[in-house]
Amino acid sequence: MRALTWHGKHDVRVETVDDPEILNPRDAIIRITSTAICGSDLHLYDGYIPTMQKGDILGHEFMGEVIETGTGSTLKKGQRVVVPFTIACGACFHCSKHQYSACDNGNPADNQDIAMELYGQPMSGLFGYSHMTGGYAGGQAEYVRVPFSDVGPIVIPDGIEDEKVLFLSDILPTGWMAAENAEIEPGDTVAVWGCGPVGLFAVQSAFLMGAERVIAIDHFPHRLELARRFGAETINFEESATYEALMEMTGGIGPDAVIDAVGLEAHGFFVDNVIDQIKASTFLGTDRPHSIRQAIIACRKGGRVSMPAVYGGFVDKFPLGAFMEKGLTLKTGQTHVQHYMPALLNAIIEERVDTTFLISHRLPLEQAPEGYRMFHDEQNTVTKVVLKPGMAFGAE
Amino acid sequence: MSDSTTCASQDDAPLTASKRSDAVDAATAALVEAKGDTLVGRTVTVNRPREELYNFWRDLSNLPAFMENVERVDVIDDLRSHWVVKAPGGRTVEWTSVITEDRAGELVAWASEDGADVPNSGRIDFRDATGGRGTCVTATILYDPPAGAVGRLIAKLFQREPAIQARRDLRRFKQLMETGEIATSARTRAQREQERD
Ligand SMILES: NC(=O)c1ccc[n+]([C@@H]2O[C@H](COP(=O)([O-])OP(=O)(O)OC[C@H]3O[C@@H](n4cnc5c(N)ncnc54)[C@H](O)[C@@H]3O)[C@@H](O)[C@H]2O)c1
Ligand SMILES: [Zn+2]
Ligand SMILES: [Zn+2]
């Protein structure tokens, strides 16, 4: 099959590799019909995530048709499914609490050691996202092997096109969980840092959860414009001082809840080898969390901090004092996608959330490297790239 | 919680987490036969009942399914079994093991017989986890890294690896018991075979 493979910083290629096979009873093989490039993939593209290997197949936002099932799979050939990016078993203690991204068993035993060193306990497996999270081949390919297919994939009813439901795989649940973690109360003002896909879905979700005002912060005019379309007020941080603007806009109180949907990418995650760093006795900062720092400082006293943005290592100058003195709470984590999928599928069917507004570009899988380059270099206008393995060259 | 796997005179931390140099002596006094001087221990919580886990484990021929380095376990009789274990350089090491204590649903203890390539002893304890979370499975292993040139090669595997191997094996045991399969990120059968070698 053809697949998008990683070879190093800014070097991804479409290559021919062996087709995936059923290896465990609960597996299914999916023929990919649509797959997206994520902001998280840019962290890989920029070479910031350790434990990548040359030839790794990327992609964790994908959907397609079931073509083969193991004896323990509950899926049927021909069904259309969206697959969550978190690989979870459905049987361990964490899965029973719907903390799917903390699943004990989704990550193969040998791959758990690195996360164990870094984080104290290993996390679930993820598709196409380095060997620390399992080393699973991703879905920017013609076919993919999906483990625990009786737990993760959600079956899509006929008549709903791919583009409406594709984002159930990651960014829609991620934006939703970010808003849920902000514990929004009626009358609240919520500030969202970052108007990428995650931030934009957080904006929509915050309004649906009853926020009176949402203030979105970014520096790309087109992305800010998309946030305005959903009713958000906006701050362009290149033109205004974010903290001052927020304080003035909230009558000197500060936002009731703040959401960091930026993450390590914008400010550089400069780890070559995180493991070496944690073993070093001086804990050097590895993430430079400008947006989370700013969010904590701006947040009102007793407010809530939600952090969907990905951080991988250690942070420097984290405003722990402000955090404590103001009595803030912080909620974060990789999204428990399986938990949110059914309700959000309904929300899409009932047209309570808009998903397709985000897609700016559609490309055949063969042009995936071009898609990465565009998403990386032209962030203002390239808001989301969807890859289609079956599509003819040069389309849209 | 204080029981035989901890050093009661000090506190509740297990002996396998001890920083004290006499931990091995304390372990051989209270826990395992004196078959070595290197102590390894690891606990994992498995979301299944104690009896089920004990029963699976007590059928020793099941163990190679999740113990990656174990090539074969031949069950000789109710207490004795012969082990063939992969070592570096395509070699294998072997020993015969005797069950020294066996309490249904609670524990299995063993010790290698004289003449073992790598003398070892140990026990697997099964205890109810708190909060209805299943079973805490604790492996406590004592072994004697061999001397000599070949010994050093073997030691390379057995000195550095047992702690890592034990925790990986326990994770695979947990996966098998909780999910019915052992997670792999391989894409093809050929890849999975390669990873197992
Ligand atoms: N928690 C999860 O499970 C999960 C899932 C998906 C993505 N993520 C993470 O969420 C984050 C956002 O993802 P995305 O796909 O929207 O990424 P993206 O790169 O498309 O968007 C990030 C946006 O932040 C803006 N930005 C940069 N610096 C800023 C600043 N100082 N203040 C305000 N805005 C700033 C950028 O201009 C950009 O528009 C990433 O860190 C990604 O890894 C997390
Ligand atoms: Zn994603
Ligand atoms: Zn699980």
Short mmCIF file of C-alpha atoms in Angstrom, two decimals, chain A residues 1 17-26 57 89 91-93 104-105 107-110 112-113 116 134-136 145 148, chain B residues 42 45 47 68 131 133 164-165 167-169 171-172 174-175 178-190 192 195:
data_model
loop_
_atom_site.label_atom_id
_atom_site.label_comp_id
_atom_site.label_asym_id
_atom_site.label_seq_id
_atom_site.Cartn_x
_atom_site.Cartn_y
_atom_site.Cartn_z
CA MET A 1 0.00 0.00 0.00
CA VAL A 17 5.06 -0.43 2.27
CA ASP A 18 3.60 -3.81 3.25
CA ASP A 19 -0.16 -3.93 3.80
CA PRO A 20 -1.26 -4.32 7.42
CA GLU A 21 -2.57 -7.68 8.64
CA ILE A 22 -4.85 -8.89 11.42
CA LEU A 23 -2.53 -9.84 14.28
CA ASN A 24 -4.79 -10.05 17.33
CA PRO A 25 -8.38 -11.26 17.71
CA ARG A 26 -9.84 -7.83 18.39
CA ILE A 57 3.72 5.98 9.19
CA CYS A 89 -8.61 -1.63 25.67
CA ALA A 91 -11.23 -3.43 30.11
CA CYS A 92 -8.69 -1.90 32.48
CA PHE A 93 -9.46 0.26 35.54
CA ASP A 104 -3.03 0.60 30.84
CA ASN A 105 -3.03 -1.82 27.92
CA ASN A 107 0.56 0.67 24.62
CA PRO A 108 2.68 -2.47 24.03
CA ALA A 109 4.62 -3.59 27.14
CA ASP A 110 8.07 -2.75 25.83
CA GLN A 112 5.73 1.68 28.12
CA ASP A 113 9.18 2.05 29.69
CA MET A 116 7.16 5.35 32.76
CA GLY A 134 3.36 2.60 21.09
CA GLY A 135 4.97 2.89 17.68
CA TYR A 136 1.64 2.16 15.95
CA ARG A 145 -4.59 -2.00 11.44
CA PHE A 148 -9.29 -3.17 20.08
CA ARG B 42 7.40 -5.64 40.80
CA THR B 45 -2.83 -4.49 39.44
CA ASN B 47 -8.66 -6.03 36.88
CA GLU B 68 9.19 -12.99 26.36
CA GLY B 131 -11.57 -0.52 45.97
CA ARG B 133 -9.91 -2.97 41.41
CA ILE B 164 12.87 -4.57 33.20
CA GLN B 165 11.92 -8.02 31.98
CA ARG B 167 7.86 -5.51 34.68
CA ARG B 168 7.36 -6.06 30.96
CA ASP B 169 6.29 -9.67 31.54
CA ARG B 171 2.40 -5.93 31.86
CA ARG B 172 1.91 -8.61 29.21
CA LYS B 174 -2.06 -8.01 32.71
CA GLN B 175 -2.87 -7.37 29.03
CA GLU B 178 -7.67 -8.08 31.02
CA THR B 179 -8.04 -7.92 27.25
CA GLY B 180 -7.53 -11.49 26.04
CA GLU B 181 -4.56 -10.53 23.91
CA ILE B 182 -1.09 -9.02 24.08
CA ALA B 183 -0.85 -5.56 22.54
CA THR B 184 1.49 -5.21 19.58
CA SER B 185 2.18 -2.27 17.32
CA ALA B 186 3.51 -4.45 14.53
CA ARG B 187 1.75 -4.00 11.19
CA THR B 188 2.46 -7.41 9.67
CA ARG B 189 3.01 -10.94 10.95
CA ALA B 190 6.59 -10.79 9.75
CA ARG B 192 5.75 -9.22 14.90
CA GLU B 195 10.05 -8.15 17.39
#
